[in-house]
CSV table of C-alpha atoms (C1' of nucleotides) in Angstrom, one decimal:
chain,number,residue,atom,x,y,z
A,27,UNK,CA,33.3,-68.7,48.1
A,28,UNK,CA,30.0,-70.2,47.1
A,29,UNK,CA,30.1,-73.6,45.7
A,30,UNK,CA,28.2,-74.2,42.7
A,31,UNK,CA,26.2,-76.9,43.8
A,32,UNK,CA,22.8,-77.0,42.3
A,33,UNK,CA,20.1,-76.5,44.8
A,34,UNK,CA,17.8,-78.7,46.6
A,35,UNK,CA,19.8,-81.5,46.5
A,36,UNK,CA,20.5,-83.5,49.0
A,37,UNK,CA,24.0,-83.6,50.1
A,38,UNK,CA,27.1,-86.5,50.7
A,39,UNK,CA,28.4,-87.4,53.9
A,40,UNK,CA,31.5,-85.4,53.2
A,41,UNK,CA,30.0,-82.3,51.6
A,42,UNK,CA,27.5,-82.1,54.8
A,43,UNK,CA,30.6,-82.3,57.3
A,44,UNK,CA,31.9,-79.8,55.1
A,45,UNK,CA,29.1,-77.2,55.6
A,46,UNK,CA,28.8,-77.8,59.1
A,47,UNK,CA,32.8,-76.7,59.6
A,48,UNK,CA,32.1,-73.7,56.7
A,49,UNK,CA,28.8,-72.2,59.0
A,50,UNK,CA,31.9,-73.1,61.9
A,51,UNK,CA,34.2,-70.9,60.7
A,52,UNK,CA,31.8,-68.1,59.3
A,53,UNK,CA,29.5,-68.3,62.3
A,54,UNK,CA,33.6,-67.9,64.4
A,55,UNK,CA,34.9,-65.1,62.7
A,56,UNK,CA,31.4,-62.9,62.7
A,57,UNK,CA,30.8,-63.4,66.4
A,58,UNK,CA,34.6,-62.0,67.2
A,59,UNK,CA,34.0,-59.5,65.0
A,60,UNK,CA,30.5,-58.3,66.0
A,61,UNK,CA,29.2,-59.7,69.3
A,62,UNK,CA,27.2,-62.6,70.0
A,63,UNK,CA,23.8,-60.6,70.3
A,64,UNK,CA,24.6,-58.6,66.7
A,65,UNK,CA,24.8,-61.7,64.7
A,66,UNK,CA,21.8,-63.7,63.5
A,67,UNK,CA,21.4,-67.6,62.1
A,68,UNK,CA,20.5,-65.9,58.8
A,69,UNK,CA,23.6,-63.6,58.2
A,70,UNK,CA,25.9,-66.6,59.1
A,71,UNK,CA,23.9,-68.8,57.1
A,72,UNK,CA,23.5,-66.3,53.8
A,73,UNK,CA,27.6,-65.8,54.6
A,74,UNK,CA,28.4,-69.4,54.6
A,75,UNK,CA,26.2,-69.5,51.5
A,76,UNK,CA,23.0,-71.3,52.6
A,77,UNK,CA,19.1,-69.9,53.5
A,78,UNK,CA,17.8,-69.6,56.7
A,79,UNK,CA,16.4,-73.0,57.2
A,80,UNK,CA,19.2,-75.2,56.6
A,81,UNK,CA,20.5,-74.0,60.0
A,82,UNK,CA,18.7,-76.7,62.0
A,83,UNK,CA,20.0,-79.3,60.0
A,84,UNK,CA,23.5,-78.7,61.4
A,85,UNK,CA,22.6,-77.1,65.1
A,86,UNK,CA,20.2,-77.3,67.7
A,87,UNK,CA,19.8,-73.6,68.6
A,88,UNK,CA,21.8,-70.5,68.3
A,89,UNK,CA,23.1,-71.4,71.3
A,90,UNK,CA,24.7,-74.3,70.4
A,91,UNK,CA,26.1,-72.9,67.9
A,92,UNK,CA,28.1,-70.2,69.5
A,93,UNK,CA,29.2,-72.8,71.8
A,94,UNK,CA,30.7,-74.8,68.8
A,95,UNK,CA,31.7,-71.4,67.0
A,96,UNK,CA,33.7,-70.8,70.1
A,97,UNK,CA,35.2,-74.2,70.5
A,98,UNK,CA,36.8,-73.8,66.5
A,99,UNK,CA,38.0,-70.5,67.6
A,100,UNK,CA,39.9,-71.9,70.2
A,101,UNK,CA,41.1,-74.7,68.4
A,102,UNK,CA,42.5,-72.2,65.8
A,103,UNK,CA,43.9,-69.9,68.7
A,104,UNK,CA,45.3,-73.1,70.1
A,105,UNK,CA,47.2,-74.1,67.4
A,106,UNK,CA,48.6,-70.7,66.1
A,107,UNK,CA,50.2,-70.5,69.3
A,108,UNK,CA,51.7,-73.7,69.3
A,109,UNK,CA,53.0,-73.8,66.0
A,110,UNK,CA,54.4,-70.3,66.5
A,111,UNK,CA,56.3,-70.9,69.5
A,112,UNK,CA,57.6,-74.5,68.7
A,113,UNK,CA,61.4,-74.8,68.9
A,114,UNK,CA,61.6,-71.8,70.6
A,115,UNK,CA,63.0,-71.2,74.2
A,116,UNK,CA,61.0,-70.8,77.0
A,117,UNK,CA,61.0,-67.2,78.0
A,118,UNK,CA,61.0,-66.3,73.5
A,119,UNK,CA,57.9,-68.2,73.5
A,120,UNK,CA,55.8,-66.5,75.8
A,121,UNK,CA,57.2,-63.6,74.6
A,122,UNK,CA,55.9,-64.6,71.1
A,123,UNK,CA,52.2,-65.9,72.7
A,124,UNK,CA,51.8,-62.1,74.2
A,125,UNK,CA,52.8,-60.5,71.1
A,126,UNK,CA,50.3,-62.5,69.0
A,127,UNK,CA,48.0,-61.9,71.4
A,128,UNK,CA,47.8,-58.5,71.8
A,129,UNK,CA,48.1,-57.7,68.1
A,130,UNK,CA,44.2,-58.9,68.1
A,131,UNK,CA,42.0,-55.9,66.7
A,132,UNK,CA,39.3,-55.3,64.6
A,133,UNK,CA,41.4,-54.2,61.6
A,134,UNK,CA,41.3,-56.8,58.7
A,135,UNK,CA,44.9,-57.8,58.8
A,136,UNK,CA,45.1,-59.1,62.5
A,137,UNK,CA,41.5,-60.1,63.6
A,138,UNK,CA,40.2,-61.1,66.8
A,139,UNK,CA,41.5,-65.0,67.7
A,140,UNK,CA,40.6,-65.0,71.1
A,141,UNK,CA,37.0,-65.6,72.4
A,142,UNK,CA,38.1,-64.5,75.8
A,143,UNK,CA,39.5,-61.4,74.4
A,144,UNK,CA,36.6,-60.3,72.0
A,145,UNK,CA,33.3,-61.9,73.7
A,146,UNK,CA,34.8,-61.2,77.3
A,147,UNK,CA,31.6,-60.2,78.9
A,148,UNK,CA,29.1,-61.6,75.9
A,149,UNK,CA,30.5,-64.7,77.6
A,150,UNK,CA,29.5,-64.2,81.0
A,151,UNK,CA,25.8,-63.0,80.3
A,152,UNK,CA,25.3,-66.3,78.1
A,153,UNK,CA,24.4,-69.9,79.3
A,154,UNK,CA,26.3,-72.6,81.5
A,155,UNK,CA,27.1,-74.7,78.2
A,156,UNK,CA,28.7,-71.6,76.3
A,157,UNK,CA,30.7,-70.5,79.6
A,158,UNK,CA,32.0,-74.2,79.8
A,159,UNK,CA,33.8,-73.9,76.7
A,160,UNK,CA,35.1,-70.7,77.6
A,161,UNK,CA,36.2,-71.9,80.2
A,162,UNK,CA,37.9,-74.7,79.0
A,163,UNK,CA,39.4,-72.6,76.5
A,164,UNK,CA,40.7,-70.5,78.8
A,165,UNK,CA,42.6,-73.3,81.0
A,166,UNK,CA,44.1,-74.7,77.6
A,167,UNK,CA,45.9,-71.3,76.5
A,168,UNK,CA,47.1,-70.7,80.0
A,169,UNK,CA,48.5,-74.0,80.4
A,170,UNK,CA,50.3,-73.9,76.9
A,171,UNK,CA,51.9,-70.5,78.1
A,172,UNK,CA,53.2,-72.4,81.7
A,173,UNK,CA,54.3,-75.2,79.8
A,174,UNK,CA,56.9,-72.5,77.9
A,175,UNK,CA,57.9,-71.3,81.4
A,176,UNK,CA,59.9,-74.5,82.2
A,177,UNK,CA,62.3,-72.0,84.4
A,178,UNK,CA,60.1,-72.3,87.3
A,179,UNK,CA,58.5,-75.1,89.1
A,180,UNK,CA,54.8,-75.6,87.5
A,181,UNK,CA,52.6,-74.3,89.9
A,182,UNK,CA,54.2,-71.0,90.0
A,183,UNK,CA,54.2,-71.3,86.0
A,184,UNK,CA,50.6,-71.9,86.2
A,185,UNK,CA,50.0,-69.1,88.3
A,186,UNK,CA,52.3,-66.7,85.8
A,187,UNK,CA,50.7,-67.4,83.4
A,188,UNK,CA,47.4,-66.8,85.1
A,189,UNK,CA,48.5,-63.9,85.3
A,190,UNK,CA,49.7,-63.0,81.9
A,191,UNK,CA,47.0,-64.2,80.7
A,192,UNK,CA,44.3,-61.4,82.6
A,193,UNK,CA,46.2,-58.4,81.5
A,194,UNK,CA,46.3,-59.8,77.7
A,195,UNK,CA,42.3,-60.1,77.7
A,196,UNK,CA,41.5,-56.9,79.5
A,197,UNK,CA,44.2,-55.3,77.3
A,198,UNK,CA,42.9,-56.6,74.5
A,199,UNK,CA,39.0,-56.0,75.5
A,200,UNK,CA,40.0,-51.7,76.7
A,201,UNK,CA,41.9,-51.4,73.5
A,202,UNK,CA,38.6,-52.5,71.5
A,203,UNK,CA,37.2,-50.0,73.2
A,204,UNK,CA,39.9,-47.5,72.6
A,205,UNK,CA,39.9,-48.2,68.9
A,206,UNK,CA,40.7,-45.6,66.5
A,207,UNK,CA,42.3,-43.1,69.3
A,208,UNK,CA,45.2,-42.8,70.5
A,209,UNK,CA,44.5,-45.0,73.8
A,210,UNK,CA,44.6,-47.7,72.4
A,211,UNK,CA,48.2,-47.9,71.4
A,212,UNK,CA,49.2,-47.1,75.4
A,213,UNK,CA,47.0,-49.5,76.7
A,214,UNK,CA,48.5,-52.4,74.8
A,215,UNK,CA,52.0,-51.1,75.6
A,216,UNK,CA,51.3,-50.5,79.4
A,217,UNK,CA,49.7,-54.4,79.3
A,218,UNK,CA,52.9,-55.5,77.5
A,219,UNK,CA,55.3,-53.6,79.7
A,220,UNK,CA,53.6,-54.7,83.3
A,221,UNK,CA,54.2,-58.7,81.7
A,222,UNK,CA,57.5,-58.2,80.4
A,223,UNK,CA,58.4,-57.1,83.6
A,224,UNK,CA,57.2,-60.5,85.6
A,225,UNK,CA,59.1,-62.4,82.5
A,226,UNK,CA,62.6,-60.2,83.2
A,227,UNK,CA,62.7,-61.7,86.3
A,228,UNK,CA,62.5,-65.1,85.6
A,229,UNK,CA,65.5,-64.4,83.2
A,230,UNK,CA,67.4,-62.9,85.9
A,231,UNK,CA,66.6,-65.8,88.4
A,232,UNK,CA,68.1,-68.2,85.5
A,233,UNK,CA,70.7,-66.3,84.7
B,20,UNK,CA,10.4,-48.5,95.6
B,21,UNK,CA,8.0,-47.1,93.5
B,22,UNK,CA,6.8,-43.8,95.2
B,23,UNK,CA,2.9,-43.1,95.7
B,24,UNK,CA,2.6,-39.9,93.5
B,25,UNK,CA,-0.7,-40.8,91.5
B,26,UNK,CA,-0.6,-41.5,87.4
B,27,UNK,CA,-1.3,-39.0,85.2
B,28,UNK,CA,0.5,-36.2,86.7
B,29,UNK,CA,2.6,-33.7,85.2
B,30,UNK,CA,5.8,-33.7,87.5
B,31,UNK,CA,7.7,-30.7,88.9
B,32,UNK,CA,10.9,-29.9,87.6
B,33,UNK,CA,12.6,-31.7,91.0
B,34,UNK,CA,10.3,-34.4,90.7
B,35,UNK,CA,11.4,-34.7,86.8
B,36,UNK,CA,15.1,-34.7,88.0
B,37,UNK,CA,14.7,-37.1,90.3
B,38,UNK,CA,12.6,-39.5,87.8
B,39,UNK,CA,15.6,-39.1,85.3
B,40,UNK,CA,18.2,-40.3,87.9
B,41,UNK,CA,16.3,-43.5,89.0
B,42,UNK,CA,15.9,-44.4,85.6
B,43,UNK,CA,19.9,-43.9,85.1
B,44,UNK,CA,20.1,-45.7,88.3
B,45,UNK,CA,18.1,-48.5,87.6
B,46,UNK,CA,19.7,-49.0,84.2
B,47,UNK,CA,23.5,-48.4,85.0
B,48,UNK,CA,22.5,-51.8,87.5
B,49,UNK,CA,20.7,-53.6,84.9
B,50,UNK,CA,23.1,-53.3,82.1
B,51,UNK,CA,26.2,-54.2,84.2
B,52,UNK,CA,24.3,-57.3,85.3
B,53,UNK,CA,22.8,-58.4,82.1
B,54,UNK,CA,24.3,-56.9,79.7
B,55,UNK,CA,23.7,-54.1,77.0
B,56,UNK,CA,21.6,-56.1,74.6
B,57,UNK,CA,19.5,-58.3,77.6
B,58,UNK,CA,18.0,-55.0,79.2
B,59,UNK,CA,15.5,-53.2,77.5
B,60,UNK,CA,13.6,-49.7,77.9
B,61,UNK,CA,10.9,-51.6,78.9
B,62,UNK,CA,12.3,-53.8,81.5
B,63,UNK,CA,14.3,-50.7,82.9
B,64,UNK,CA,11.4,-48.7,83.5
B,65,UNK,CA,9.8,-51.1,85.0
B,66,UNK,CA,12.9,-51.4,87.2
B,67,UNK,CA,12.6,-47.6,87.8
B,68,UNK,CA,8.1,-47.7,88.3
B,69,UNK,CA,7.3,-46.5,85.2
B,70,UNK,CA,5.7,-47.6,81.9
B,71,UNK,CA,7.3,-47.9,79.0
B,72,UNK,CA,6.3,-44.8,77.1
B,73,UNK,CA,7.7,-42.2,79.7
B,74,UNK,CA,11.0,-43.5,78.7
B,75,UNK,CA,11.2,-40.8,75.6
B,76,UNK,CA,10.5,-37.9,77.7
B,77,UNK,CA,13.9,-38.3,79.2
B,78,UNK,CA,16.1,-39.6,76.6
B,79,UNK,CA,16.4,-39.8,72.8
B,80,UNK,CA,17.3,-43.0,72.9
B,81,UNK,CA,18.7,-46.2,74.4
B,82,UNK,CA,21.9,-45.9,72.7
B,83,UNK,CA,21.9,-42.4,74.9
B,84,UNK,CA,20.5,-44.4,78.3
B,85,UNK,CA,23.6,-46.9,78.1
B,86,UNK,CA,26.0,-43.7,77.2
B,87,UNK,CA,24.6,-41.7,80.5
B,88,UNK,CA,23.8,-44.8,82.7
B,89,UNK,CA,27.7,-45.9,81.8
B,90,UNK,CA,29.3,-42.6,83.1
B,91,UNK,CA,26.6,-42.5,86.3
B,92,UNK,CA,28.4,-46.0,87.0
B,93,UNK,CA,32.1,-44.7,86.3
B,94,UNK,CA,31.2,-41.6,88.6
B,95,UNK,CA,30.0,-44.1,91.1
B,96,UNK,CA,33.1,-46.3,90.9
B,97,UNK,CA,35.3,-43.5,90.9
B,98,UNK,CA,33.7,-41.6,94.1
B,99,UNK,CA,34.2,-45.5,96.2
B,100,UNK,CA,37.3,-45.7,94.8
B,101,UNK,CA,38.4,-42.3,96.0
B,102,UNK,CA,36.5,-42.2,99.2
B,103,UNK,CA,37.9,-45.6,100.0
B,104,UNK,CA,41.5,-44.2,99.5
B,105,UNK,CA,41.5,-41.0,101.1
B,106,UNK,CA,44.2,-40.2,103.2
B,107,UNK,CA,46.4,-43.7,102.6
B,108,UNK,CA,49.9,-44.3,102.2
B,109,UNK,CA,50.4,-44.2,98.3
B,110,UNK,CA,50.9,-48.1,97.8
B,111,UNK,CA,48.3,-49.3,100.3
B,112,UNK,CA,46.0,-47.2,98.5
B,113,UNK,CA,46.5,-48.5,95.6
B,114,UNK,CA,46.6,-52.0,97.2
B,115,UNK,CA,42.8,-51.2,98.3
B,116,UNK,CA,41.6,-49.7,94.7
B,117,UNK,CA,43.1,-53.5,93.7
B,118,UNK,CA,40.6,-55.4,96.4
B,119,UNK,CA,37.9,-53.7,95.4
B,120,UNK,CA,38.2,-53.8,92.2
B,121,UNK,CA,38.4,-57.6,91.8
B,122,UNK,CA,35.9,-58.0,94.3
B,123,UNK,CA,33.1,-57.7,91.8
B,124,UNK,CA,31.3,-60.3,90.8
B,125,UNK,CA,27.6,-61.3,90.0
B,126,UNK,CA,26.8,-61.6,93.2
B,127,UNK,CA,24.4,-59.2,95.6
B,128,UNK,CA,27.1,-58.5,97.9
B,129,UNK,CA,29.8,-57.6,95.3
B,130,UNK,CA,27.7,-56.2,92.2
B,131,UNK,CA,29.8,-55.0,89.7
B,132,UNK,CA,30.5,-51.3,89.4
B,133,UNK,CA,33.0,-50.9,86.2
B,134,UNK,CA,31.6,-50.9,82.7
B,135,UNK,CA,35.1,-52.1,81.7
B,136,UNK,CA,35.0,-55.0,83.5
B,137,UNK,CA,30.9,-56.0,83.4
B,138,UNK,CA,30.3,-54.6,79.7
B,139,UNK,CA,33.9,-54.8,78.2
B,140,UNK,CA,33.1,-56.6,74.6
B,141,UNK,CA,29.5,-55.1,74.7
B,142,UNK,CA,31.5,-51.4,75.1
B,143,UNK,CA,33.8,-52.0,72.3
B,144,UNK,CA,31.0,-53.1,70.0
B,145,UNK,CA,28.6,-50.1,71.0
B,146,UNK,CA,28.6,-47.0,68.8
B,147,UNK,CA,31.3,-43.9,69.4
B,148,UNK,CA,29.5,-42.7,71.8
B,149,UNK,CA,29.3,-44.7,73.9
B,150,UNK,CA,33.2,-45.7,73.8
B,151,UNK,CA,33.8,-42.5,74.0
B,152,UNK,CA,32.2,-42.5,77.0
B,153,UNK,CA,34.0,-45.6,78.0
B,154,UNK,CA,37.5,-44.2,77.2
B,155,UNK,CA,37.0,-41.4,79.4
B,156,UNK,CA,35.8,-43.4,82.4
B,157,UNK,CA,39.2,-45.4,81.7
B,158,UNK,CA,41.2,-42.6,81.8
B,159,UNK,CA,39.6,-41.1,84.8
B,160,UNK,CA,40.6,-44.4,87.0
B,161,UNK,CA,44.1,-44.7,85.2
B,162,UNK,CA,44.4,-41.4,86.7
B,163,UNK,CA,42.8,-42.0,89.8
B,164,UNK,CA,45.5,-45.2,90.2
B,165,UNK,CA,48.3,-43.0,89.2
B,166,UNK,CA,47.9,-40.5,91.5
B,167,UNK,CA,48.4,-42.6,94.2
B,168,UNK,CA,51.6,-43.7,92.7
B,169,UNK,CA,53.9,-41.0,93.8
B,170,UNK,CA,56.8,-42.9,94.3
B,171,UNK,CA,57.6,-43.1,90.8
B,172,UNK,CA,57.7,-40.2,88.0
B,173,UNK,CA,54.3,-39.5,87.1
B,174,UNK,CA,54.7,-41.0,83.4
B,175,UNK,CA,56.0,-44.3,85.1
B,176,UNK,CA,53.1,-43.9,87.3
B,177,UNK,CA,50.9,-43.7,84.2
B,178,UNK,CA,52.2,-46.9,82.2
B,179,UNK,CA,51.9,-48.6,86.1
B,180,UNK,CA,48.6,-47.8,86.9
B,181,UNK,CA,47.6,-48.5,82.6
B,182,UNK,CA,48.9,-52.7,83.2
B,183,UNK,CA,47.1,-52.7,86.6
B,184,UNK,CA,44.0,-51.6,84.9
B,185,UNK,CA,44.3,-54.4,82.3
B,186,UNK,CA,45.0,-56.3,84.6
B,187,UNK,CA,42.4,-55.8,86.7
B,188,UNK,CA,39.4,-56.1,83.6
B,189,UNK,CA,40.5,-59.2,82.5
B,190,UNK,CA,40.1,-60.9,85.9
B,191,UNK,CA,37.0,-59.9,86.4
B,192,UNK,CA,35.8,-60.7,83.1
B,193,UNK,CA,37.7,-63.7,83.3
B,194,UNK,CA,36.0,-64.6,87.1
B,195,UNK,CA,32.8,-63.2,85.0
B,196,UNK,CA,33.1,-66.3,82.8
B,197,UNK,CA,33.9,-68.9,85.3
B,198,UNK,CA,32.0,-68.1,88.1
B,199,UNK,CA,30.9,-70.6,90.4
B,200,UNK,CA,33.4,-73.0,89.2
B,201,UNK,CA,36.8,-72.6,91.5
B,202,UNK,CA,38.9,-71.3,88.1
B,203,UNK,CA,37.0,-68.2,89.3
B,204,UNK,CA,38.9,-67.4,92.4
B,205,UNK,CA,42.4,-68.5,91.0
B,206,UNK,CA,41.6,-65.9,88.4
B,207,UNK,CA,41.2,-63.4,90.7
B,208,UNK,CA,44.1,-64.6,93.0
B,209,UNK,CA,46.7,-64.7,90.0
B,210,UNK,CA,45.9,-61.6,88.9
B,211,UNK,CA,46.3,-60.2,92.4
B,212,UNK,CA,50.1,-61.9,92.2
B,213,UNK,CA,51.1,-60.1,89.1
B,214,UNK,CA,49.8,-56.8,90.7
B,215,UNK,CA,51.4,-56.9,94.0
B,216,UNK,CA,54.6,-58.2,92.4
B,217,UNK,CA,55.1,-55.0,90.0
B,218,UNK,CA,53.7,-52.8,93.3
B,219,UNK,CA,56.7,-54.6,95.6
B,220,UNK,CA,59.3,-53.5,93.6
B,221,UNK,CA,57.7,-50.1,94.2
B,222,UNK,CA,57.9,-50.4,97.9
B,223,UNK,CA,61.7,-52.1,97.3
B,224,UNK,CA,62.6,-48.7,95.5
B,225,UNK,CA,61.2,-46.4,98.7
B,226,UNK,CA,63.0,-48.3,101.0
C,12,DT,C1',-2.9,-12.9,94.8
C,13,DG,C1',-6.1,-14.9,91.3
C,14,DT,C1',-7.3,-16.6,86.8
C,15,DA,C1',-6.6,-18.8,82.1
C,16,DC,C1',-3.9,-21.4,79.4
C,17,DA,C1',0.2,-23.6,77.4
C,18,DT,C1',3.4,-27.1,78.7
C,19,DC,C1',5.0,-31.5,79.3
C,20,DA,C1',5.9,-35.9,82.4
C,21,DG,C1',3.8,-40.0,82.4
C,22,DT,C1',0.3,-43.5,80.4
C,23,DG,C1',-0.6,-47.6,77.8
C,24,DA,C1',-1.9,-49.2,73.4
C,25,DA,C1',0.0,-49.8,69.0
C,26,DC,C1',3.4,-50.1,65.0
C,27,DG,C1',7.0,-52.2,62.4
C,28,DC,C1',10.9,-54.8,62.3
C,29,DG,C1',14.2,-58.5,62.8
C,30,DC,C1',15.0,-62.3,65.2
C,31,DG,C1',15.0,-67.5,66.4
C,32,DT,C1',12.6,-71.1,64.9
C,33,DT,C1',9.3,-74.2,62.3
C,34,DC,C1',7.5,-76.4,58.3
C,35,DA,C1',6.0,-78.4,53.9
C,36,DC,C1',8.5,-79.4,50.1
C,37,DT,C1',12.4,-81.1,46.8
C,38,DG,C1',15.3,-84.4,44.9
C,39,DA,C1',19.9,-86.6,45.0
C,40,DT,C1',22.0,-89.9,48.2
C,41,DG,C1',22.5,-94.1,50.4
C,42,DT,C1',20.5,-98.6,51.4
C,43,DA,C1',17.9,-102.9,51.1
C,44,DC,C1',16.9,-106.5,48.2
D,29,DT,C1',25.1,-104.9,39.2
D,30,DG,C1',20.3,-103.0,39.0
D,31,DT,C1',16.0,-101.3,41.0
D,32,DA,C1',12.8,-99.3,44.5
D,33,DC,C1',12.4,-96.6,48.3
D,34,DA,C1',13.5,-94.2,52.6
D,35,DT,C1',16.4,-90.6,54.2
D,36,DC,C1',17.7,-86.1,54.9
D,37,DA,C1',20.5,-81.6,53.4
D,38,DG,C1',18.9,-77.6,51.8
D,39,DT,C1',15.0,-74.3,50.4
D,40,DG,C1',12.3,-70.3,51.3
D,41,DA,C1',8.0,-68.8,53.2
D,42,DA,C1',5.8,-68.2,57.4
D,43,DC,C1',5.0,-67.8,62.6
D,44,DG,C1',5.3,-65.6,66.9
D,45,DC,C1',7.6,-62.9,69.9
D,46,DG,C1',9.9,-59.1,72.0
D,47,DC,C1',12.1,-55.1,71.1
D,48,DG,C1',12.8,-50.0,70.2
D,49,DT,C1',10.0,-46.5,69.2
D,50,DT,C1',5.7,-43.6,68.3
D,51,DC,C1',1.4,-41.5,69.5
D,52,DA,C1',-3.0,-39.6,71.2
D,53,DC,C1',-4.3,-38.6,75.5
D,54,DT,C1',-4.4,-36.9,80.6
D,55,DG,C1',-4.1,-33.5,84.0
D,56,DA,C1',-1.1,-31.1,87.4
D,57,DT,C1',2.5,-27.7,86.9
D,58,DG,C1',4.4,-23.4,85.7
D,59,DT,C1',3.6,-19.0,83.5
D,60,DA,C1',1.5,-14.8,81.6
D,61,DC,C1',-1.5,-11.3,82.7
DNA sequence: TGTACATCAGTGAACGCGCGTTCACTGATGTAC
DNA sequence: TGTACATCAGTGAACGCGCGTTCACTGATGTAC
């Protein structure tokens, strides 16, 4: 995973936009995994390779940088679900979206994706900047599930998947919680059951 | 606030009791509004009149203050919810637990009162304890919910009352995220939709 | 009921640690001529 | 194309702060007689 780069040297262009995107994506993937507040500069740093002091060559503050560690998670989120779901019909789809979704845990195979899902509240206590890109994550996912409910007119897909989209992050969020008992099975299969239940009815209405 | 006893005293056993409880008091408000990791000892027992050392006469440690101070908010939550129910018709009471539920929000008039809802990611990246703790407090408002659902079997009931509660945390956490910003209310209002929809079939069924 | 003493709730200073951040330094990169 | 120099990515030690926690101390409470 380390490159064998000598050290103290300075970097290329390209290998410096390289690092920035390898903290990115370390920084990402330890903040779903542990909490914003349980990981430090150094630990993403030493995991992406690099001392301590390098940070502030790429970021501004730690703040910043959950901002921008947020913003690739989307992205990634974003276009997993896309890419999963394309060519698929419209009910399928979503079906698809809320079974990726909910199969977020912290077991290796299937980790967390979804900032809103494993930062829920982290998100809340921290600053305007960081709850902007939440935010504006948030409004991306739900309107790529309304765009898969083309069976209803848009602002009643919008609010669907409004919706759906609540019940996937505190089912996701309790079953975090519940992890390693039995609980958190139900949870996930009471949050699955309550949407597939709004999605049989917009079958029926088309059918 | 702070009561006039002077410093320096030994307290009687009700006094002690009644020291303990503000301090749970204080930091079951604290945490929900801050967060686990933003309150310290220190800061809650200033909250509660007292200086920092007194806080180890009373608990081991502050992983054991967020376990206790978390089921002193469930108990709280649970005795509103109930007292706010008693003697409704089984959907409108459920209908209520709904309102108040989503009502909470970071502001004075609405603080929160679920752990779930105002700690969810900080809960599922606390130690065992403290989710166990969680869990129950989940289960005990599952129930609660249930229980009002007697128009269905009472395993129906069960998986009903388990999406609501999803439901239900990830709009507020959601609203938590995107408060003042209008997302917030939408949140809140779509995730109302879902609810009543699955709770009109209910009604359809009775009548 | 009165006296002597152990208990322990609360104080406030101090400890040690880890954190975010800063800084002087290094030396290859990229640029100016 | 070749040379001289400014730039800046990365290093690793250090700073300062706040946190959880500990501790010696105080003096009223509660208990033993």
């Amino acid at each position: 995973m380390i490159r064998d780069i000598p050290n103290k040297m300075r970097r290329s262009r390209l290998e410096t936009e390289e690092t920035r995107k390898r903290i990115l994506s370390t920084a990402s993937r330890m903040f779903l995994e542990k909490g914003l507040a349980a990981v430090g500069t150094r630990e993403v740093m030493a995991g992406a390779g690099l001392t301590p002091g390098g940070f502030y060559r790429h970021f501004e503050s730690k703040e910043q940088l959950i901002a921008e560690a947020n913003r690739t998670a989307f992205d990634r989120l974003y276009a997993k679900l896309e890419s999963e779901t394309a060519g698929k019909p419209p009910v399928k789809a979503v079906e698809r979206i809320v079974s990726l979704y909910l199969s977020q845990s912290r077991r290796a195979e299937t980790p967390y994706l979804c900032p809103l899902a494993g930062l829920g509240s982290d998100l809340g206590h921290s600053d305007l900047h960081v709850r902007e890109v939440a935010v504006e994550g948030y409004m991306r996912i739900v309107q790529l599930i309304a765009d898969r409910l083309t069976l209803v007119p848009k602002a009643e897909a919008r609010k669907i998947a409004g919706g759906i989209m609540s019940t996937m992050v505190g089912a996701v969020t309790l079953a975090g919680i519940a992890e390693e008992r039995g609980a958190a099975r139900s949870i996930l299969n009471d949050a699955l059951s309550l949407i597939k239940y709004r999605l049989a009815e917009l079958k029926k209405k088309r059918g």
